[in-house]
Coordinates of C-alpha atoms in Angstrom, one line a residue:
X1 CA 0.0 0.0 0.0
X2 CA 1.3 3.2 -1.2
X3 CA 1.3 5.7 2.3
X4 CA -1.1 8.9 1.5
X5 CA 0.9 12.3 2.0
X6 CA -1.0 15.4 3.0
X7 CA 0.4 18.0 0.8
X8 CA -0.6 22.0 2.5
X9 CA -0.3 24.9 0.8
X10 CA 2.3 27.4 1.9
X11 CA 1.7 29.2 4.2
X12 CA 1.1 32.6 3.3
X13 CA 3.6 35.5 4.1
X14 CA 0.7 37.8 5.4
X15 CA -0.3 34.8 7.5
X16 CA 3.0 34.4 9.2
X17 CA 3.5 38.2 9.5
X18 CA -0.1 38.6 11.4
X19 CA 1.1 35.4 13.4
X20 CA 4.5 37.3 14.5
X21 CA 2.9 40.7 15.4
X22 CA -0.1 38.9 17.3
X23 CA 3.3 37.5 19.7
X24 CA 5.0 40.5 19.4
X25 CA 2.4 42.1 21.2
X26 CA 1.3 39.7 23.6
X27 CA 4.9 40.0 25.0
X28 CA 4.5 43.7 25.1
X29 CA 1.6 43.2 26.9
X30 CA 3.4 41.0 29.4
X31 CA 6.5 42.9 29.9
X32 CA 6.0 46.5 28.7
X33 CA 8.9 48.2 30.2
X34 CA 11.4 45.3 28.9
X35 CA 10.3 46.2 25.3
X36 CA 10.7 50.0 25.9
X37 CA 14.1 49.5 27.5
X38 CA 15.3 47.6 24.3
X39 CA 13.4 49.9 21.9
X40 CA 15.2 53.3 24.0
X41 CA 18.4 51.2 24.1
X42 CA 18.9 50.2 20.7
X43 CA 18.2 54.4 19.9
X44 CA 20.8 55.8 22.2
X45 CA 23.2 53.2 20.6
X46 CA 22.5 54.2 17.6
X47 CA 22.8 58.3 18.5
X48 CA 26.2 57.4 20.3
X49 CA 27.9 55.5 17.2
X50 CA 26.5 59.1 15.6
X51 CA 28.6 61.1 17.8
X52 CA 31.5 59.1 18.3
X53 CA 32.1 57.7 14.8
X54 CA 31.2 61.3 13.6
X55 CA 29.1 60.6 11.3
X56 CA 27.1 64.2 12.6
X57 CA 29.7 66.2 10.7
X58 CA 28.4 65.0 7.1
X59 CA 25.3 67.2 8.1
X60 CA 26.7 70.0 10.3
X61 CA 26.8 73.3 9.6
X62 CA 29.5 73.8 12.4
X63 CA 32.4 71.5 13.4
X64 CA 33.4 73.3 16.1
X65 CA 31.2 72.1 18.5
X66 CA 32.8 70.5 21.9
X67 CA 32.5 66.9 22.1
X68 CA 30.8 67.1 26.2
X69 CA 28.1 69.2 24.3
X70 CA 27.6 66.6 21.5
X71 CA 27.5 63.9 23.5
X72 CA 25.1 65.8 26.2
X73 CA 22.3 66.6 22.7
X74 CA 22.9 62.6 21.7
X75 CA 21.5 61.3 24.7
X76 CA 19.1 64.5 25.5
X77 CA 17.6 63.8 22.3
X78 CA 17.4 59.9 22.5
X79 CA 16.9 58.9 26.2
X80 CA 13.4 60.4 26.3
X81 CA 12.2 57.7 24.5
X82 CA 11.5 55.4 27.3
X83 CA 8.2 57.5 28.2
X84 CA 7.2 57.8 24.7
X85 CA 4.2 55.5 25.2
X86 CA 3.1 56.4 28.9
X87 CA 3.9 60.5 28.7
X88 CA 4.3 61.0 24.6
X89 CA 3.9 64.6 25.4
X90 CA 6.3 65.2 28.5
X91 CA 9.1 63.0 26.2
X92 CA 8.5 65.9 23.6
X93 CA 8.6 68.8 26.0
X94 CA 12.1 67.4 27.8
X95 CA 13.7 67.1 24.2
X96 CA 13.0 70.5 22.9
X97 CA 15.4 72.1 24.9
X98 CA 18.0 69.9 23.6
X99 CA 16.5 70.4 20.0
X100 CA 17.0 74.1 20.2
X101 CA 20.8 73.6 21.3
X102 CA 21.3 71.2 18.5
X103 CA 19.6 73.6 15.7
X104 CA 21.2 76.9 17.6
X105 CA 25.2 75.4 17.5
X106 CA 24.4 73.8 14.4
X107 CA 25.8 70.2 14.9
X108 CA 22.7 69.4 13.2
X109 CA 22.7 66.0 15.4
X110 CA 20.2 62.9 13.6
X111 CA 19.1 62.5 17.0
X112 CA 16.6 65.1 16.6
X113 CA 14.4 63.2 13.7
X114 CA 13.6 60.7 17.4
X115 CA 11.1 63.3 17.5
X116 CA 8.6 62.1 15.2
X117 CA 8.8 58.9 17.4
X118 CA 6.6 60.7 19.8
X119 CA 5.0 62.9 17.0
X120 CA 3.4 59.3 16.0
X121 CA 2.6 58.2 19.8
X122 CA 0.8 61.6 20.3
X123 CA -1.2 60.9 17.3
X124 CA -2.2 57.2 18.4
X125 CA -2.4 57.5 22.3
X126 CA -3.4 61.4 23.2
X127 CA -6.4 63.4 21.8
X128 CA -5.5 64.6 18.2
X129 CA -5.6 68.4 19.4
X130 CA -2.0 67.7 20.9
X131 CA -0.7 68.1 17.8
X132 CA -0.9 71.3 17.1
X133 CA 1.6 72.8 20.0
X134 CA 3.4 69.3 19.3
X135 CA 4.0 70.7 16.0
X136 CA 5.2 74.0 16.8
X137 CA 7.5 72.3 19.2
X138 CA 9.1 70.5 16.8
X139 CA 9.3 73.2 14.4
X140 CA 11.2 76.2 16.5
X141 CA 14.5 74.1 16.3
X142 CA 14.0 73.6 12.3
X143 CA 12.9 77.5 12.2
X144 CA 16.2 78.9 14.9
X145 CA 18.2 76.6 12.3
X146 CA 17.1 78.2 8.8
X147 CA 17.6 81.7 10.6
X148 CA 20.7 81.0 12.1
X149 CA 22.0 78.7 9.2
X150 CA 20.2 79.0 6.3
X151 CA 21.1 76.9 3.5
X152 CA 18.6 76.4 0.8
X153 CA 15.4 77.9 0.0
X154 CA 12.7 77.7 3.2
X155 CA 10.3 75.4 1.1
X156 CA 13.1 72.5 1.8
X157 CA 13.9 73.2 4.8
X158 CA 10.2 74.1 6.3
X159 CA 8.4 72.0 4.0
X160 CA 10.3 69.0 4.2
X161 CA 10.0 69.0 8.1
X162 CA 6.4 69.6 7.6
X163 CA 5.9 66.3 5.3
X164 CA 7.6 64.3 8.1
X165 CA 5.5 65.4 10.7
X166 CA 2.4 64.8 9.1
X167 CA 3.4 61.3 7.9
X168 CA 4.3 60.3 11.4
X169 CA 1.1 62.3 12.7
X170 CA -1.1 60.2 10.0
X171 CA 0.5 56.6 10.7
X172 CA -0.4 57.0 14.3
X173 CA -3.8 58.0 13.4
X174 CA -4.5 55.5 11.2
X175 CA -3.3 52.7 13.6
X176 CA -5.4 54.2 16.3
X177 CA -8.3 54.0 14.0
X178 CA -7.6 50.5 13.0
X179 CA -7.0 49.6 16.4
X180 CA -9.9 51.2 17.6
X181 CA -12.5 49.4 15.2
X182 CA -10.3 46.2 16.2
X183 CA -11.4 46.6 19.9
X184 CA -15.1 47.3 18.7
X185 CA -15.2 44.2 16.7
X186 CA -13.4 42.4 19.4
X187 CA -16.2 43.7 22.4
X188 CA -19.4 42.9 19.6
X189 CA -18.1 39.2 19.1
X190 CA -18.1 39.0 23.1
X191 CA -21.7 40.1 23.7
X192 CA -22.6 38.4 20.8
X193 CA -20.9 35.0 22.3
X194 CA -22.6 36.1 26.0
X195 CA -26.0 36.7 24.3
X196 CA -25.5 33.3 22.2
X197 CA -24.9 31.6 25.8
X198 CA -27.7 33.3 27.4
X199 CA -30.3 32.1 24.3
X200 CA -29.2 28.7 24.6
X201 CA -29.8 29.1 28.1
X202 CA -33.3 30.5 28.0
X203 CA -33.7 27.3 25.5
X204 CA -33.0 24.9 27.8
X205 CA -35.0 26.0 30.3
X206 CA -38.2 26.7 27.8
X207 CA -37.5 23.0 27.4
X208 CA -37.7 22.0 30.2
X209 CA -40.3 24.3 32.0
X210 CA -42.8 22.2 28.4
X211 CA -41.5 18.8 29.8
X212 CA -42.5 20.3 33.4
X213 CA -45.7 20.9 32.5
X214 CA -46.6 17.7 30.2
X215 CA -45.4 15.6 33.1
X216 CA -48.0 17.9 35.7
X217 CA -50.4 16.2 33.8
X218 CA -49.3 13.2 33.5
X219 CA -49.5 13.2 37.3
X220 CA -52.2 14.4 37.5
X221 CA -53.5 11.9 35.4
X222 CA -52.7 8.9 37.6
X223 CA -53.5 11.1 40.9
X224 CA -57.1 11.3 39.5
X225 CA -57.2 7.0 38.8
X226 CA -56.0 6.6 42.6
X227 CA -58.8 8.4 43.6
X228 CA -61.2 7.3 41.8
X229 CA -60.0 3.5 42.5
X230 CA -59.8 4.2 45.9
X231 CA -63.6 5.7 46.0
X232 CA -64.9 2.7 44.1
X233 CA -62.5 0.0 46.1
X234 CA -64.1 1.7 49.4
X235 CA -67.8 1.1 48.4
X236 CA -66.8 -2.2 46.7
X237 CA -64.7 -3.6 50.0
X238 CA -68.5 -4.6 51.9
X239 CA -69.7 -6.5 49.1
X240 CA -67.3 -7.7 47.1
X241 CA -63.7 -8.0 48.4
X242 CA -62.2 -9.3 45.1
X243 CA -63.4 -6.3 43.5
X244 CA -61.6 -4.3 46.1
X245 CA -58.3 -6.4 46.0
X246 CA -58.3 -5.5 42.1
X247 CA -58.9 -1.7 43.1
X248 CA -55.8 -2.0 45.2
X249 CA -53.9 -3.4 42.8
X250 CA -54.4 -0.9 40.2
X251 CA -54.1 2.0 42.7
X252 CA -50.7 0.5 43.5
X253 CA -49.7 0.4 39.8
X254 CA -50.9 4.2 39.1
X255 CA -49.3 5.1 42.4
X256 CA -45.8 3.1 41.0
X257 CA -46.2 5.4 37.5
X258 CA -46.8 8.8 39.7
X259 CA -44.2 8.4 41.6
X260 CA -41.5 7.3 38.9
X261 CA -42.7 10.1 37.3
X262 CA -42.2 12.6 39.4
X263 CA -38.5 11.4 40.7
X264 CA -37.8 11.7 36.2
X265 CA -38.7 15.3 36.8
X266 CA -36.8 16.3 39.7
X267 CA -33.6 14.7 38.4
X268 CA -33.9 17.4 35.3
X269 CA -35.3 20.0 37.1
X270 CA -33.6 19.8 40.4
X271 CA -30.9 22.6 39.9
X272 CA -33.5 25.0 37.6
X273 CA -36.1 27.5 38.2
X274 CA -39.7 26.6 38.5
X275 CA -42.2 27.4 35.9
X276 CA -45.7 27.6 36.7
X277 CA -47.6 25.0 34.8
X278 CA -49.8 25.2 31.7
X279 CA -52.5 22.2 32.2
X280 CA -53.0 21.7 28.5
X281 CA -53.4 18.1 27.4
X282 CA -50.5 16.6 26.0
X283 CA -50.4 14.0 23.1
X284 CA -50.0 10.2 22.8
X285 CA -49.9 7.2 20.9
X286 CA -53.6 7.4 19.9
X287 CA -53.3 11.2 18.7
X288 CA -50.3 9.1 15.9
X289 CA -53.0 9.1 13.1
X290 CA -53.9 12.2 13.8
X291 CA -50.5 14.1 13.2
X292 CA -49.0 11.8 10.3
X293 CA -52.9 12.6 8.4
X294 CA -51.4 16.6 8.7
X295 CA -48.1 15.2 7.4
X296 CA -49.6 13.8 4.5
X297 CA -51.9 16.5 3.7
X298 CA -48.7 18.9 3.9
X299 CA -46.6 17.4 1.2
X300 CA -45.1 14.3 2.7
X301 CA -45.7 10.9 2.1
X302 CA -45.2 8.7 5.0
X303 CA -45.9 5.3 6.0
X304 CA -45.6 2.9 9.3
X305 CA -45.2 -0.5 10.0
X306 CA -45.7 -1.7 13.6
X307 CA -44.4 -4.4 15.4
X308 CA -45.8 -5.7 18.8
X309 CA -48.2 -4.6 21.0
X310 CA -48.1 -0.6 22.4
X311 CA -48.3 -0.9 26.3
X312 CA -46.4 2.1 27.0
X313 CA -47.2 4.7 30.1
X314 CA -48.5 8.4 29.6
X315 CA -44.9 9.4 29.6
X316 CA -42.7 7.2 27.0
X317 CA -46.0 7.5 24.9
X318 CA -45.7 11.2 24.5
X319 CA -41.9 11.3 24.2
X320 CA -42.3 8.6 21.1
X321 CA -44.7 10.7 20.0
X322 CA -42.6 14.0 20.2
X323 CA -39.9 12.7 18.1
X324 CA -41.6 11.5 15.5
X325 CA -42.7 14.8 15.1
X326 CA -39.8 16.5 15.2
X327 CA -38.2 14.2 12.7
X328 CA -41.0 14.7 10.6
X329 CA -41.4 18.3 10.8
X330 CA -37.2 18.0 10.2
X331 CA -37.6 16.2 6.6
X332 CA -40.9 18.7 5.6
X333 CA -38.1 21.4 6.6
X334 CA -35.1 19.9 4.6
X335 CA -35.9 16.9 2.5
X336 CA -37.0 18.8 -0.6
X337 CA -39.8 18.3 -3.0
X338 CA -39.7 14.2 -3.5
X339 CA -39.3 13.1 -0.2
X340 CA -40.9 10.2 1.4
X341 CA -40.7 8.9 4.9
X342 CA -41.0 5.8 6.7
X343 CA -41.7 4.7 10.7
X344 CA -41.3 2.0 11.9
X345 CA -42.1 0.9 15.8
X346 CA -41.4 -2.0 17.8
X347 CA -42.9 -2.5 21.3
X348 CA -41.7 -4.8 23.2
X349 CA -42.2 -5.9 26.6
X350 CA -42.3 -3.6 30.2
X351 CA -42.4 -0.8 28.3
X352 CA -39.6 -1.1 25.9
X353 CA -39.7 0.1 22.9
X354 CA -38.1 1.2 19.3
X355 CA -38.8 4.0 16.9
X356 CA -37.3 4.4 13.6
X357 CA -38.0 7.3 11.5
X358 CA -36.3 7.4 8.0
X359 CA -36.2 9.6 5.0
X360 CA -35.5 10.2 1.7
X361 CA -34.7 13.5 1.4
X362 CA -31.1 15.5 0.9
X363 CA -28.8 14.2 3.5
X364 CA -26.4 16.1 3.3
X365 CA -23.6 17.7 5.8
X366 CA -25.7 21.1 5.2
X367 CA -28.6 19.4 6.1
X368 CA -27.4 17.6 9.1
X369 CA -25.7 21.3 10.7
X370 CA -29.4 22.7 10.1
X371 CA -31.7 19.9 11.6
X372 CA -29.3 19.9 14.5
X373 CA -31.4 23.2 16.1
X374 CA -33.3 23.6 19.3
X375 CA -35.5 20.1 18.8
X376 CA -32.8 17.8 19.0
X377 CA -31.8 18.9 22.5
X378 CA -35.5 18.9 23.4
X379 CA -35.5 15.3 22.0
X380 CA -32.7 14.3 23.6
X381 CA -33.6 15.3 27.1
X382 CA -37.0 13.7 26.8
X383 CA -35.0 10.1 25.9
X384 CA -32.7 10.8 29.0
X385 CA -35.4 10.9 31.4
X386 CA -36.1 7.2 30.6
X387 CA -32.6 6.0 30.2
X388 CA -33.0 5.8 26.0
X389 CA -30.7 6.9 23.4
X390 CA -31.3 9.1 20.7
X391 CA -29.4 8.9 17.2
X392 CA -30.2 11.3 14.4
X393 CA -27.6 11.2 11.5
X394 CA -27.3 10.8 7.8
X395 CA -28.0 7.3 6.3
X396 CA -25.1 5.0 5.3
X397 CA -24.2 5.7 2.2
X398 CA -24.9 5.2 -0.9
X399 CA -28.3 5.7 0.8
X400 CA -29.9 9.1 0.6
X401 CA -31.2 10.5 3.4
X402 CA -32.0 11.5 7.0
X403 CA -32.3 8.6 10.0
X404 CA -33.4 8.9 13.3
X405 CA -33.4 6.1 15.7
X406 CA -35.4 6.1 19.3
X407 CA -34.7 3.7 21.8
X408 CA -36.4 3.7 25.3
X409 CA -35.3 0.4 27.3
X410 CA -37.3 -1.8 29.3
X411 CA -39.0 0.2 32.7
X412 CA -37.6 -0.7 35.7
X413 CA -39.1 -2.3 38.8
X414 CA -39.7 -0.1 41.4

């Protein structure tokens, strides 16, 4: 047997670069003032290797300038970076001074360009009104140095300044913009996930407040046969004492039902808020014929095919008979124009019993994400209560189709 390779595409570049930044930033996140030592760091090495490898002097307009001095306007003008992110505004203020020294001896240091460092952080982390004094700031030194040494017409020497500012004012604006709808996606897909939560919440108990009150009158039901076999079994013990055994007996078997019952419905409902109870009469076996005539008359062709006797109690009767209408009302939903459908049921004895409810409509995996809604949990919580299983899939292939399978075991003695 030849071994099967996966082959995956490249990865692409844009991919890997959003990959890289995301971890970039997480370790910002984590160690903020590690990343702002490095970033300041690797700028007052590079101002240094300025000064001491004179590299200044191919843009000076004096060389005579003391080295103390130079080195003094180097760090002036680069150590400020530290705060550029926490106080982008008082880092701007504390290297004007320095700015003005550089454009007044004209050493004409690099160094000072560091400003639009925090011409940029202004723009993304203060109100956008900042940058109009952050402007002027920046453009004394450049002004002081046309006066003082001007070389050049003023358009290059103002305007050129000006263009950098403004490019560094709208790249911080733009990522704060970006970031900004970032955050408001990032907030909408939350509430959306808490309001998702909270609906599936309010589903499940909607659920089970229904299967609260269907089993209120199944109760109900059973109460009312104790009572009235305990009337009759009272007037019946004086003349005939068979009778009366038999009324016992029966009042001990309701009793039995009532009482499993009700433990079904605390188990689910133990943990969750009451509902007050709707006393509407819930459906069995004998209301069948009844809702697979409305099938029919709908659209949907569907026969059954029985096997055994029914003998089932109020409550595994009317959980039969909600999923076969929810798989029904599934394949009228999603089986298209030409589907047909098929039951099958097979009691068998103390209560077990066997539902099968096929289809031939379009199984597909579109189909199967779509009938898996609110009904299924429903369906599934109704099987739990009696120890069943529920299986609702597509059919083996090459079959087309939808399949769900019911399977409520034998009752147990109590």
């Amino acid at each position: 047997m030849v071994p099967v390779t996966e082959n995956r595409a490249p990865e692409p570049l844009t991919a890997y670069a959003q990959r890289l930044t995301h971890r970039m930033r997480a370790f910002d996140r984590r160690h903020p003032l590690l990343w702002d030592l490095h970033f300041t760091g690797f700028w007052v090495t590079a101002a240094l290797i300025d000064y001491a490898g004179g590299g200044w002097r191919n843009n000076a307009h004096h060389l005579g300038v003391p080295g103390w001095l130079l080195l003094t306007l180097s760090l002036g003008l680069s150590a400020p970076l530290l705060w550029r992110r926490t106080h982008p505004g008082t880092a701007l203020a504390a290297m004007a001074p320095f700015a003005l020294v550089n454009a007044w001896t004209g050493a004409a240091l690099q160094a000072a360009l560091l400003q639009l460092v925090l011409i940029y952080h202004l723009a993304l982390r203060r109100p956008l009104r900042n940058l109009w004094w952050a402007t002027a700031l920046v453009m004394t030194p450049v002004l002081v140095s046309a006066l003082r040494h001007g070389e050049g017409t003023w358009d290059q020497q103002i305007g050129s300044h000006l263009m950098s500012i403004t490019v560094a004012a709208l790249i911080g604006a733009t990522v704060r913009a970006r970031r900004d709808h970032t955050e408001a996606l990032e907030d909408r897909a939350r509430r959306l996930e808490t309001e998702r939560d909270q609906q599936a919440q309010l589903a499940a108990a909607a659920e089970r407040a229904r299967i609260a009150r269907e089993m209120h009158d199944i109760i109900g039901h059973n109460l009312s046969v104790i009572t009235g076999l305990a009337d009759g079994g009272r007037y019946a013990a004086a003349k005939s004492p068979e009778r009366a055994a038999q009324a016992l007996d029966a009042i001990a078997t309701s009793s039995r039902q009532a009482l499993t019952e009700l433990r079904r419905l605390l188990d689910v409902l133990r943990e969750e808020e009451r509902h007050q109870a709707d006393l509407t009469p819930q459906p069995g076996l004998t209301d069948l014929d009844r809702l697979l005539d409305g099938v029919r008359s709908a659209g949907l062709p569907v026969s059954t095919t029985t096997h055994g006797v029914p003998t089932l109690p109020p409550g595994r009767q009317l959980t039969v008979y909600r999923v076969i209408q929810e798989a029904l009302t599934n394949t009228l939903k999603h089986g298209g124009p030409h589907a047909t459908a098929q039951i099958e049921l097979s009691y068998e004895k103390k209560a077990a019993v066997t539902v099968t409810i096929t289809d031939t409509g379009k199984g597909s995996a579109i189909d199967g994400s779509s009938r898996n809604g609110r009904g299924l949990p429903g369906m599934r919580e109704r099987t739990a209560l009696y120890g069943g299983t529920l299986e609702a899939g597509p059919r083996p292939h090459p079959e087309q189709g939808w399949r769900v399978r019911l399977r409520l075991p034998e009752e147990s003695p109590q």
